Amino acid sequence: MKITLIAGARPNFMKIAPIIKEILSTNTEHSSISYRLVHTGQHYDDKLSKVFFEELEIPEPDVNLGAGSGSQAEQTARIMVEFERDLIKNPTDLVVVVGDVNSTMACTIVAKKLNTKVAHVEGGIRSWDMTMPEEINRMATDALADYFFTTSRVANDNLKNTGVSEDRIFFVGNTMIDSLLTNLVKIKRPEVWEKQGLKNENYLVLTLHRPSNVDDLNKFENLVNAIDESAGMPVVFPVHPRTKKNYDQLSIKPRLVVPTDPLSYLEFIYLIKNAKGVITDSGGVQEETTVLGIPCLTLRNNTERPETVTIGTNEMIGEDIEVLKNSLSNLKAGKWKTGEIPELWDGRAAERIVSILKEMN
Ligand code: UD1
């Protein structure tokens, strides 16, 4: 069987790495999958892309479509135009997309219009928040995909409720957690650790990049200010490029918030694993903190990963600054739930995916 794997943006890389590793280590003369890796070029900075390929030992992509940044429509359209050319030249049995970024949706539409089957890894999750570009990407991708590799029973139900038949849904677990568990032995102390004199559980980690939190300067400033005033310990803030443009324009001078360049995967996991808690608006970080048992304060009103709240260590803080301050004081006082690990988030999702793909052969 021939598959084409799509990756475009930072959170895609940890989802494809274990799938490629599993394919390469299980291929035999009698049962094999050949894969072509397409990097759409949605993320192109070394710190958002290259370092992830190196650390996660992902082989060089077969092609980089060089899509780059732009408005939602510009970026999606560029990926579609380039991927259509590539797929016509390199036909395949199945296109495998992961996650919810623009590359996921763009390549799904292209593949289906060329009558190529699509499998969606992390299919079925929903925030029901149509102001998020990712929710639109998830809905469009899932309306078209043929097969779904899911991370939770809630995702299975979401798909069934839209009419997807059970034989197209495979509950396999979470490939992002495969990467996390495999790489725990390799995590690296980042430079900021020595520079700031960090010690286990005496600091927080902050990540923010959603348009709803960082694009409005006033709102962004109020958030950073509230965190700075109530954290009571250093807050390491690896700043995403989208966020940096606005962070540099803020008029406040935080005392405890320490901005850094984006960290590598192994550095970031080191930092969250040893933190007192994490404040974030990312999807993947909610999952990683749940598995590591680290308190997570999510600055959003909803999550497409509800099991991180019902089972894990995550709490939805929403947009109310007072709720954020109260939650931070609970965290500092050691009053936080402990949480458990969601079903099948056991590091073996890629193994299940590849064995199902081989049966489809
Ligand atoms: C994208 C994904 C989001 C994911 C995030 C992780 C979509 C709709 N969003 O958001 O789901 O959580 O990646 O990082 O697909 N930029 C650079 N260098 C790069 C890439 C981007 O400087 O390598 C700048 C661009 O100029 C742009 C901004 O960052 O202004 C945003 O990039 P974009 O790819 O549009 O979306 P993200 O916010 O990264």
mmCIF file of C-alpha atoms and ligand atoms in Angstrom:
data_model
loop_
_atom_site.group_PDB
_atom_site.id
_atom_site.type_symbol
_atom_site.label_atom_id
_atom_site.label_comp_id
_atom_site.label_asym_id
_atom_site.label_seq_id
_atom_site.Cartn_x
_atom_site.Cartn_y
_atom_site.Cartn_z
ATOM 1 C CA MET A 1 0.000 0.000 0.000
ATOM 2 C CA LYS A 2 1.168 3.528 -0.818
ATOM 3 C CA ILE A 3 0.264 6.377 1.513
ATOM 4 C CA THR A 4 0.974 10.099 1.463
ATOM 5 C CA LEU A 5 1.418 11.691 4.884
ATOM 6 C CA ILE A 6 0.767 15.399 5.322
ATOM 7 C CA ALA A 7 2.475 17.658 7.863
ATOM 8 C CA GLY A 8 2.506 21.423 7.854
ATOM 9 C CA ALA A 9 2.619 23.095 11.236
ATOM 10 C CA ARG A 10 4.414 22.509 14.523
ATOM 11 C CA PRO A 11 1.753 20.401 16.284
ATOM 12 C CA ASN A 12 1.605 18.045 13.269
ATOM 13 C CA PHE A 13 5.204 16.918 13.605
ATOM 14 C CA MET A 14 4.825 15.037 16.904
ATOM 15 C CA LYS A 15 1.706 13.350 15.479
ATOM 16 C CA ILE A 16 3.378 11.972 12.327
ATOM 17 C CA ALA A 17 6.748 10.994 13.870
ATOM 18 C CA PRO A 18 5.534 7.814 15.610
ATOM 19 C CA ILE A 19 3.534 6.727 12.542
ATOM 20 C CA ILE A 20 6.603 6.922 10.301
ATOM 21 C CA LYS A 21 8.741 5.144 12.887
ATOM 22 C CA GLU A 22 6.179 2.347 13.173
ATOM 23 C CA ILE A 23 5.912 1.941 9.386
ATOM 24 C CA LEU A 24 9.682 1.716 8.996
ATOM 25 C CA SER A 25 10.147 -0.725 11.854
ATOM 26 C CA THR A 26 7.329 -3.117 10.897
ATOM 27 C CA ASN A 27 7.671 -3.292 7.123
ATOM 28 C CA THR A 28 8.434 -6.823 5.928
ATOM 29 C CA GLU A 29 8.707 -8.438 2.527
ATOM 30 C CA HIS A 30 5.112 -9.710 2.793
ATOM 31 C CA SER A 31 3.416 -6.737 4.366
ATOM 32 C CA SER A 32 4.688 -3.268 3.761
ATOM 33 C CA ILE A 33 3.543 0.309 3.442
ATOM 34 C CA SER A 34 5.488 2.789 1.366
ATOM 35 C CA TYR A 35 5.014 6.371 2.372
ATOM 36 C CA ARG A 36 5.648 9.781 0.852
ATOM 37 C CA LEU A 37 5.990 12.668 3.317
ATOM 38 C CA VAL A 38 4.654 16.031 2.161
ATOM 39 C CA HIS A 39 5.583 19.122 4.209
ATOM 40 C CA THR A 40 3.231 21.894 3.147
ATOM 41 C CA GLY A 41 5.570 24.631 4.417
ATOM 42 C CA GLN A 42 2.827 26.207 6.577
ATOM 43 C CA HIS A 43 5.472 26.564 9.306
ATOM 44 C CA TYR A 44 8.904 27.366 7.910
ATOM 45 C CA ASP A 45 10.989 28.875 10.753
ATOM 46 C CA ASP A 46 13.708 26.482 11.930
ATOM 47 C CA LYS A 47 12.400 26.846 15.489
ATOM 48 C CA LEU A 48 8.864 25.775 14.485
ATOM 49 C CA SER A 49 9.836 23.084 11.991
ATOM 50 C CA LYS A 50 13.441 21.936 11.396
ATOM 51 C CA VAL A 51 14.321 21.342 15.044
ATOM 52 C CA PHE A 52 11.245 19.097 15.410
ATOM 53 C CA PHE A 53 12.354 16.969 12.465
ATOM 54 C CA GLU A 54 15.803 16.618 14.041
ATOM 55 C CA GLU A 55 14.695 15.850 17.595
ATOM 56 C CA LEU A 56 11.843 13.530 16.624
ATOM 57 C CA GLU A 57 14.059 11.830 14.026
ATOM 58 C CA ILE A 58 11.561 12.384 11.223
ATOM 59 C CA PRO A 59 13.110 11.607 7.817
ATOM 60 C CA GLU A 60 13.455 14.519 5.384
ATOM 61 C CA PRO A 61 10.145 15.251 3.658
ATOM 62 C CA ASP A 62 9.923 14.052 0.041
ATOM 63 C CA VAL A 63 8.729 17.507 -0.889
ATOM 64 C CA ASN A 64 8.193 20.890 0.750
ATOM 65 C CA LEU A 65 5.327 22.779 -0.883
ATOM 66 C CA GLY A 66 6.580 26.123 0.515
ATOM 67 C CA ALA A 67 3.089 27.456 1.255
ATOM 68 C CA GLY A 68 4.222 29.926 3.949
ATOM 69 C CA SER A 69 2.071 32.449 5.824
ATOM 70 C CA GLY A 70 -0.865 34.558 4.722
ATOM 71 C CA SER A 71 -4.527 35.099 5.516
ATOM 72 C CA GLN A 72 -6.627 31.995 6.177
ATOM 73 C CA ALA A 73 -7.772 31.880 2.553
ATOM 74 C CA GLU A 74 -4.376 32.728 1.051
ATOM 75 C CA GLN A 75 -2.569 30.054 3.013
ATOM 76 C CA THR A 76 -5.232 27.396 2.435
ATOM 77 C CA ALA A 77 -5.408 28.198 -1.278
ATOM 78 C CA ARG A 78 -1.623 28.035 -1.749
ATOM 79 C CA ILE A 79 -1.472 24.661 -0.027
ATOM 80 C CA MET A 80 -4.322 23.381 -2.238
ATOM 81 C CA VAL A 81 -2.761 24.561 -5.509
ATOM 82 C CA GLU A 82 0.639 23.070 -4.679
ATOM 83 C CA PHE A 83 -0.673 19.810 -3.237
ATOM 84 C CA GLU A 84 -2.940 19.233 -6.235
ATOM 85 C CA ARG A 85 0.093 19.409 -8.533
ATOM 86 C CA ASP A 86 2.051 17.096 -6.262
ATOM 87 C CA LEU A 87 -0.707 14.507 -5.898
ATOM 88 C CA ILE A 88 -1.377 14.374 -9.643
ATOM 89 C CA LYS A 89 2.335 13.660 -10.200
ATOM 90 C CA ASN A 90 2.505 11.197 -7.300
ATOM 91 C CA PRO A 91 -0.770 9.281 -7.020
ATOM 92 C CA THR A 92 -1.316 7.300 -3.839
ATOM 93 C CA ASP A 93 -3.784 4.845 -2.273
ATOM 94 C CA LEU A 94 -4.471 6.938 0.821
ATOM 95 C CA VAL A 95 -3.710 10.459 2.048
ATOM 96 C CA VAL A 96 -3.196 10.578 5.830
ATOM 97 C CA VAL A 97 -3.797 13.959 7.493
ATOM 98 C CA VAL A 98 -3.328 14.766 11.181
ATOM 99 C CA GLY A 99 -4.737 17.379 13.562
ATOM 100 C CA ASP A 100 -6.691 20.490 12.667
ATOM 101 C CA VAL A 101 -4.434 23.016 10.962
ATOM 102 C CA ASN A 102 -5.021 24.655 7.581
ATOM 103 C CA SER A 103 -2.806 22.028 5.904
ATOM 104 C CA THR A 104 -5.083 19.262 7.239
ATOM 105 C CA MET A 105 -8.207 20.676 5.613
ATOM 106 C CA ALA A 106 -6.552 21.934 2.421
ATOM 107 C CA CYS A 107 -4.978 18.563 1.575
ATOM 108 C CA THR A 108 -8.178 16.666 2.433
ATOM 109 C CA ILE A 109 -10.208 18.721 -0.050
ATOM 110 C CA VAL A 110 -7.583 18.278 -2.767
ATOM 111 C CA ALA A 111 -7.296 14.526 -2.231
ATOM 112 C CA LYS A 112 -11.048 13.903 -2.281
ATOM 113 C CA LYS A 113 -11.473 15.936 -5.486
ATOM 114 C CA LEU A 114 -8.849 13.694 -7.061
ATOM 115 C CA ASN A 115 -10.818 10.647 -5.887
ATOM 116 C CA THR A 116 -8.190 9.655 -3.370
ATOM 117 C CA LYS A 117 -9.171 8.199 -0.011
ATOM 118 C CA VAL A 118 -8.329 10.163 3.152
ATOM 119 C CA ALA A 119 -7.693 9.044 6.736
ATOM 120 C CA HIS A 120 -7.857 11.647 9.511
ATOM 121 C CA VAL A 121 -5.678 11.029 12.559
ATOM 122 C CA GLU A 122 -7.324 12.837 15.531
ATOM 123 C CA GLY A 123 -10.671 12.899 13.712
ATOM 124 C CA GLY A 124 -13.933 13.677 15.447
ATOM 125 C CA ILE A 125 -12.885 16.128 18.147
ATOM 126 C CA ARG A 126 -15.015 19.275 18.419
ATOM 127 C CA SER A 127 -14.926 22.516 20.412
ATOM 128 C CA TRP A 128 -18.252 23.621 18.835
ATOM 129 C CA ASP A 129 -16.662 27.078 18.674
ATOM 130 C CA MET A 130 -17.031 28.320 15.117
ATOM 131 C CA THR A 131 -14.836 31.369 15.784
ATOM 132 C CA MET A 132 -11.782 29.065 15.796
ATOM 133 C CA PRO A 133 -10.254 28.429 12.359
ATOM 134 C CA GLU A 134 -9.292 24.968 13.659
ATOM 135 C CA GLU A 135 -12.941 24.027 14.301
ATOM 136 C CA ILE A 136 -13.797 24.818 10.688
ATOM 137 C CA ASN A 137 -10.799 22.755 9.585
ATOM 138 C CA ARG A 138 -11.979 19.820 11.734
ATOM 139 C CA MET A 139 -15.552 19.939 10.462
ATOM 140 C CA ALA A 140 -14.591 20.251 6.799
ATOM 141 C CA THR A 141 -11.961 17.504 7.081
ATOM 142 C CA ASP A 142 -14.329 15.116 8.853
ATOM 143 C CA ALA A 143 -17.151 15.777 6.395
ATOM 144 C CA LEU A 144 -14.901 14.452 3.621
ATOM 145 C CA ALA A 145 -12.541 11.883 5.144
ATOM 146 C CA ASP A 146 -13.102 8.153 4.642
ATOM 147 C CA TYR A 147 -11.429 6.803 7.798
ATOM 148 C CA PHE A 148 -10.968 8.232 11.268
ATOM 149 C CA PHE A 149 -8.292 7.361 13.823
ATOM 150 C CA THR A 150 -9.663 8.795 17.049
ATOM 151 C CA THR A 151 -8.252 9.808 20.428
ATOM 152 C CA SER A 152 -11.413 9.441 22.551
ATOM 153 C CA ARG A 153 -14.873 7.918 22.800
ATOM 154 C CA VAL A 154 -16.331 11.441 22.671
ATOM 155 C CA ALA A 155 -14.742 11.846 19.239
ATOM 156 C CA ASN A 156 -16.290 8.525 18.142
ATOM 157 C CA ASP A 157 -19.730 9.764 19.260
ATOM 158 C CA ASN A 158 -19.281 13.120 17.510
ATOM 159 C CA LEU A 159 -18.568 11.291 14.272
ATOM 160 C CA LYS A 160 -21.446 8.824 14.671
ATOM 161 C CA ASN A 161 -23.786 11.740 15.350
ATOM 162 C CA THR A 162 -22.928 13.182 11.943
ATOM 163 C CA GLY A 163 -23.741 9.894 10.243
ATOM 164 C CA VAL A 164 -20.306 8.286 10.006
ATOM 165 C CA SER A 165 -20.674 4.511 10.137
ATOM 166 C CA GLU A 166 -18.812 2.618 12.854
ATOM 167 C CA ASP A 167 -16.709 0.629 10.409
ATOM 168 C CA ARG A 168 -14.912 3.841 9.370
ATOM 169 C CA ILE A 169 -13.999 4.828 12.949
ATOM 170 C CA PHE A 170 -10.937 3.367 14.704
ATOM 171 C CA PHE A 171 -10.405 4.343 18.346
ATOM 172 C CA VAL A 172 -6.612 4.055 18.571
ATOM 173 C CA GLY A 173 -5.405 6.583 21.164
ATOM 174 C CA ASN A 174 -3.217 9.618 20.748
ATOM 175 C CA THR A 175 -0.083 9.759 18.583
ATOM 176 C CA MET A 176 0.992 13.026 20.255
ATOM 177 C CA ILE A 177 1.208 11.043 23.483
ATOM 178 C CA ASP A 178 3.230 8.327 21.695
ATOM 179 C CA SER A 179 5.834 11.009 20.966
ATOM 180 C CA LEU A 180 5.680 12.343 24.513
ATOM 181 C CA LEU A 181 6.219 8.956 26.163
ATOM 182 C CA THR A 182 8.970 7.898 23.745
ATOM 183 C CA ASN A 183 10.925 11.096 24.220
ATOM 184 C CA LEU A 184 10.697 11.503 28.009
ATOM 185 C CA VAL A 185 14.100 9.848 28.389
ATOM 186 C CA LYS A 186 15.657 12.417 26.046
ATOM 187 C CA ILE A 187 14.225 15.699 27.362
ATOM 188 C CA LYS A 188 16.722 18.581 27.585
ATOM 189 C CA ARG A 189 17.067 21.389 30.106
ATOM 190 C CA PRO A 190 16.612 24.669 28.188
ATOM 191 C CA GLU A 191 19.030 27.605 28.606
ATOM 192 C CA VAL A 192 16.425 29.633 30.468
ATOM 193 C CA TRP A 193 16.644 27.130 33.363
ATOM 194 C CA GLU A 194 20.129 28.250 34.473
ATOM 195 C CA LYS A 195 19.602 31.861 33.440
ATOM 196 C CA GLN A 196 16.529 32.265 35.643
ATOM 197 C CA GLY A 197 17.685 29.919 38.405
ATOM 198 C CA LEU A 198 14.627 27.700 37.913
ATOM 199 C CA LYS A 199 14.020 24.755 40.222
ATOM 200 C CA ASN A 200 11.446 21.964 40.137
ATOM 201 C CA GLU A 201 7.971 23.351 40.732
ATOM 202 C CA ASN A 202 9.113 26.925 41.460
ATOM 203 C CA TYR A 203 7.954 28.368 38.130
ATOM 204 C CA LEU A 204 5.025 28.363 35.695
ATOM 205 C CA VAL A 205 5.004 27.970 31.908
ATOM 206 C CA LEU A 206 2.853 30.171 29.671
ATOM 207 C CA THR A 207 1.972 29.644 25.993
ATOM 208 C CA LEU A 208 -0.463 31.858 24.076
ATOM 209 C CA HIS A 209 -1.069 32.054 20.344
ATOM 210 C CA ARG A 210 -4.830 31.931 19.674
ATOM 211 C CA PRO A 211 -6.056 34.998 17.779
ATOM 212 C CA SER A 212 -8.752 35.399 20.481
ATOM 213 C CA ASN A 213 -6.075 35.935 23.177
ATOM 214 C CA VAL A 214 -3.249 37.731 21.423
ATOM 215 C CA ASP A 215 -4.616 39.677 18.453
ATOM 216 C CA ASP A 216 -6.416 42.314 20.546
ATOM 217 C CA LEU A 217 -3.567 44.236 22.222
ATOM 218 C CA ASN A 218 -5.698 45.445 25.135
ATOM 219 C CA LYS A 219 -6.903 41.984 25.987
ATOM 220 C CA PHE A 220 -3.437 40.489 25.591
ATOM 221 C CA GLU A 221 -1.936 43.166 27.849
ATOM 222 C CA ASN A 222 -4.575 42.593 30.546
ATOM 223 C CA LEU A 223 -3.883 38.859 30.469
ATOM 224 C CA VAL A 224 -0.100 39.206 30.745
ATOM 225 C CA ASN A 225 -0.531 41.815 33.488
ATOM 226 C CA ALA A 226 -2.868 39.636 35.546
ATOM 227 C CA ILE A 227 -0.518 36.657 35.275
ATOM 228 C CA ASP A 228 2.488 38.801 36.176
ATOM 229 C CA GLU A 229 0.725 40.221 39.250
ATOM 230 C CA SER A 230 -0.639 36.980 40.634
ATOM 231 C CA ALA A 231 1.842 34.261 39.644
ATOM 232 C CA GLY A 232 4.186 34.816 42.611
ATOM 233 C CA MET A 233 6.954 32.915 40.789
ATOM 234 C CA PRO A 234 8.741 33.153 37.422
ATOM 235 C CA VAL A 235 6.536 32.505 34.393
ATOM 236 C CA VAL A 236 8.519 31.222 31.407
ATOM 237 C CA PHE A 237 6.820 32.303 28.199
ATOM 238 C CA PRO A 238 8.154 30.758 24.946
ATOM 239 C CA VAL A 239 6.690 33.195 22.453
ATOM 240 C CA HIS A 240 5.130 31.929 19.195
ATOM 241 C CA PRO A 241 5.990 34.137 16.162
ATOM 242 C CA ARG A 242 2.370 35.228 15.784
ATOM 243 C CA THR A 243 2.351 36.302 19.458
ATOM 244 C CA LYS A 244 5.757 38.017 19.287
ATOM 245 C CA LYS A 245 4.564 40.642 16.836
ATOM 246 C CA ASN A 246 2.038 41.812 19.432
ATOM 247 C CA TYR A 247 4.068 41.141 22.583
ATOM 248 C CA ASP A 248 6.700 43.590 21.342
ATOM 249 C CA GLN A 249 4.031 46.295 21.177
ATOM 250 C CA LEU A 250 2.763 45.931 24.761
ATOM 251 C CA SER A 251 3.418 48.930 26.972
ATOM 252 C CA ILE A 252 3.832 46.947 30.227
ATOM 253 C CA LYS A 253 7.145 45.746 31.671
ATOM 254 C CA PRO A 254 6.394 42.420 33.360
ATOM 255 C CA ARG A 255 8.445 41.506 36.477
ATOM 256 C CA LEU A 256 7.869 37.759 36.565
ATOM 257 C CA VAL A 257 6.952 36.858 32.987
ATOM 258 C CA VAL A 258 10.132 35.837 31.138
ATOM 259 C CA PRO A 259 9.671 35.780 27.343
ATOM 260 C CA THR A 260 11.927 33.395 25.393
ATOM 261 C CA ASP A 261 12.259 32.278 21.772
ATOM 262 C CA PRO A 262 10.149 29.225 20.848
ATOM 263 C CA LEU A 263 11.719 26.157 22.488
ATOM 264 C CA SER A 264 12.533 22.866 20.848
ATOM 265 C CA TYR A 265 10.271 19.871 21.582
ATOM 266 C CA LEU A 266 12.679 18.254 24.064
ATOM 267 C CA GLU A 267 13.258 21.566 25.859
ATOM 268 C CA PHE A 268 9.566 22.394 26.071
ATOM 269 C CA ILE A 269 8.623 18.997 27.490
ATOM 270 C CA TYR A 270 11.434 19.330 30.071
ATOM 271 C CA LEU A 271 10.025 22.680 31.113
ATOM 272 C CA ILE A 272 6.393 21.595 31.496
ATOM 273 C CA LYS A 273 7.274 18.297 33.185
ATOM 274 C CA ASN A 274 9.039 20.129 36.021
ATOM 275 C CA ALA A 275 6.699 23.138 36.311
ATOM 276 C CA LYS A 276 4.283 23.956 39.135
ATOM 277 C CA GLY A 277 1.658 24.508 36.462
ATOM 278 C CA VAL A 278 1.041 25.568 32.880
ATOM 279 C CA ILE A 279 -1.137 28.378 31.525
ATOM 280 C CA THR A 280 -2.024 27.874 27.869
ATOM 281 C CA ASP A 281 -4.461 28.217 24.998
ATOM 282 C CA SER A 282 -2.933 25.339 23.014
ATOM 283 C CA GLY A 283 -4.727 22.068 22.273
ATOM 284 C CA GLY A 284 -1.698 19.777 22.454
ATOM 285 C CA VAL A 285 -0.391 21.252 25.715
ATOM 286 C CA GLN A 286 -3.706 20.368 27.422
ATOM 287 C CA GLU A 287 -3.072 16.739 26.453
ATOM 288 C CA GLU A 288 0.614 16.691 27.407
ATOM 289 C CA THR A 289 0.008 18.204 30.861
ATOM 290 C CA THR A 290 -2.765 15.671 31.525
ATOM 291 C CA VAL A 291 -0.429 12.775 30.804
ATOM 292 C CA LEU A 292 2.395 14.334 32.858
ATOM 293 C CA GLY A 293 -0.005 15.097 35.746
ATOM 294 C CA ILE A 294 0.828 18.819 35.692
ATOM 295 C CA PRO A 295 -1.936 21.362 36.517
ATOM 296 C CA CYS A 296 -3.129 23.120 33.356
ATOM 297 C CA LEU A 297 -5.061 26.406 33.238
ATOM 298 C CA THR A 298 -6.586 26.812 29.783
ATOM 299 C CA LEU A 299 -7.382 30.371 28.747
ATOM 300 C CA ARG A 300 -10.329 29.422 26.543
ATOM 301 C CA ASN A 301 -14.082 29.016 27.006
ATOM 302 C CA ASN A 302 -14.218 25.542 25.495
ATOM 303 C CA THR A 303 -12.031 22.623 24.563
ATOM 304 C CA GLU A 304 -12.183 19.983 21.847
ATOM 305 C CA ARG A 305 -10.321 17.746 24.323
ATOM 306 C CA PRO A 306 -12.908 17.410 27.139
ATOM 307 C CA GLU A 307 -11.258 14.318 28.634
ATOM 308 C CA THR A 308 -8.338 16.523 29.764
ATOM 309 C CA VAL A 309 -10.892 18.263 32.045
ATOM 310 C CA THR A 310 -13.145 15.360 33.042
ATOM 311 C CA ILE A 311 -10.285 12.893 33.570
ATOM 312 C CA GLY A 312 -7.079 14.935 33.493
ATOM 313 C CA THR A 313 -5.529 17.953 35.225
ATOM 314 C CA ASN A 314 -6.963 20.640 32.954
ATOM 315 C CA GLU A 315 -9.402 23.427 33.906
ATOM 316 C CA MET A 316 -11.145 25.867 31.555
ATOM 317 C CA ILE A 317 -10.420 29.338 32.907
ATOM 318 C CA GLY A 318 -12.256 31.214 30.157
ATOM 319 C CA GLU A 319 -11.649 34.922 29.732
ATOM 320 C CA ASP A 320 -12.441 36.283 33.194
ATOM 321 C CA ILE A 321 -9.324 37.776 34.824
ATOM 322 C CA GLU A 322 -10.753 37.214 38.338
ATOM 323 C CA VAL A 323 -11.246 33.507 37.641
ATOM 324 C CA LEU A 324 -7.655 33.357 36.400
ATOM 325 C CA LYS A 325 -6.358 35.040 39.582
ATOM 326 C CA ASN A 326 -8.393 32.724 41.837
ATOM 327 C CA SER A 327 -7.185 29.672 39.956
ATOM 328 C CA LEU A 328 -3.579 30.814 40.289
ATOM 329 C CA SER A 329 -3.968 31.214 44.041
ATOM 330 C CA ASN A 330 -5.483 27.710 44.284
ATOM 331 C CA LEU A 331 -2.578 26.364 42.294
ATOM 332 C CA LYS A 332 -0.017 28.105 44.525
ATOM 333 C CA ALA A 333 -1.808 26.761 47.621
ATOM 334 C CA GLY A 334 -1.467 23.235 46.214
ATOM 335 C CA LYS A 335 -5.238 22.913 45.724
ATOM 336 C CA TRP A 336 -5.447 21.255 42.325
ATOM 337 C CA LYS A 337 -7.013 17.990 41.208
ATOM 338 C CA THR A 338 -4.632 15.136 40.444
ATOM 339 C CA GLY A 339 -6.241 13.531 37.380
ATOM 340 C CA GLU A 340 -5.775 10.272 35.524
ATOM 341 C CA ILE A 341 -4.630 9.291 32.050
ATOM 342 C CA PRO A 342 -7.360 8.980 29.387
ATOM 343 C CA GLU A 343 -8.129 5.593 27.837
ATOM 344 C CA LEU A 344 -5.583 4.372 25.252
ATOM 345 C CA TRP A 345 -3.223 7.330 25.755
ATOM 346 C CA ASP A 346 -0.596 4.690 26.354
ATOM 347 C CA GLY A 347 2.070 5.354 23.725
ATOM 348 C CA ARG A 348 0.808 2.694 21.311
ATOM 349 C CA ALA A 349 -1.533 4.634 19.018
ATOM 350 C CA ALA A 350 0.811 4.529 16.011
ATOM 351 C CA GLU A 351 1.200 0.775 16.432
ATOM 352 C CA ARG A 352 -2.596 0.409 16.210
ATOM 353 C CA ILE A 353 -2.864 2.785 13.239
ATOM 354 C CA VAL A 354 -0.201 1.016 11.211
ATOM 355 C CA SER A 355 -1.627 -2.418 11.889
ATOM 356 C CA ILE A 356 -5.081 -1.220 10.725
ATOM 357 C CA LEU A 357 -3.524 0.342 7.595
ATOM 358 C CA LYS A 358 -1.839 -2.971 6.832
ATOM 359 C CA GLU A 359 -5.171 -4.777 7.110
ATOM 360 C CA MET A 360 -6.679 -2.313 4.605
ATOM 361 C CA ASN A 361 -4.009 -3.368 2.114
HETATM 362 C C1 UD1 B 1 -1.116 27.309 13.402
HETATM 363 C C2 UD1 B 1 -2.414 26.516 13.458
HETATM 364 C C3 UD1 B 1 -2.806 26.276 14.910
HETATM 365 C C4 UD1 B 1 -1.669 25.639 15.681
HETATM 366 C C5 UD1 B 1 -0.438 26.518 15.548
HETATM 367 C C6 UD1 B 1 0.734 25.968 16.301
HETATM 368 C C7 UD1 B 1 -4.064 26.927 11.665
HETATM 369 C C8 UD1 B 1 -5.341 27.598 11.339
HETATM 370 N N1 UD1 B 1 -3.517 27.253 12.850
HETATM 371 O O1 UD1 B 1 -1.389 28.587 13.939
HETATM 372 O O2 UD1 B 1 -3.914 25.417 14.956
HETATM 373 O O3 UD1 B 1 -2.027 25.513 17.035
HETATM 374 O O4 UD1 B 1 -0.125 26.626 14.152
HETATM 375 O O5 UD1 B 1 1.845 26.729 16.153
HETATM 376 O O6 UD1 B 1 -3.580 26.134 10.878
HETATM 377 N N2 UD1 B 1 4.940 32.575 11.299
HETATM 378 C C9 UD1 B 1 6.312 32.704 11.350
HETATM 379 N N3 UD1 B 1 7.057 31.588 11.061
HETATM 380 C C10 UD1 B 1 6.503 30.393 10.765
HETATM 381 C C11 UD1 B 1 5.111 30.288 10.731
HETATM 382 C C12 UD1 B 1 4.344 31.388 11.007
HETATM 383 O O7 UD1 B 1 6.835 33.775 11.611
HETATM 384 O O8 UD1 B 1 7.241 29.421 10.532
HETATM 385 C C13 UD1 B 1 4.093 33.760 11.608
HETATM 386 C C14 UD1 B 1 3.326 34.171 10.359
HETATM 387 O O9 UD1 B 1 3.881 35.268 9.763
HETATM 388 C C15 UD1 B 1 1.920 34.443 10.838
HETATM 389 C C16 UD1 B 1 1.854 33.839 12.215
HETATM 390 O O10 UD1 B 1 3.137 33.364 12.573
HETATM 391 O O11 UD1 B 1 1.648 35.803 10.964
HETATM 392 C C17 UD1 B 1 0.817 32.746 12.283
HETATM 393 O O12 UD1 B 1 1.155 31.589 11.481
HETATM 394 P P1 UD1 B 1 0.025 30.605 10.891
HETATM 395 O O13 UD1 B 1 0.664 29.422 10.291
HETATM 396 O O14 UD1 B 1 -0.890 31.393 10.060
HETATM 397 O O15 UD1 B 1 -0.840 30.179 12.153
HETATM 398 P P2 UD1 B 1 -0.424 29.819 13.655
HETATM 399 O O16 UD1 B 1 -0.886 30.905 14.553
HETATM 400 O O17 UD1 B 1 1.002 29.389 13.738
#
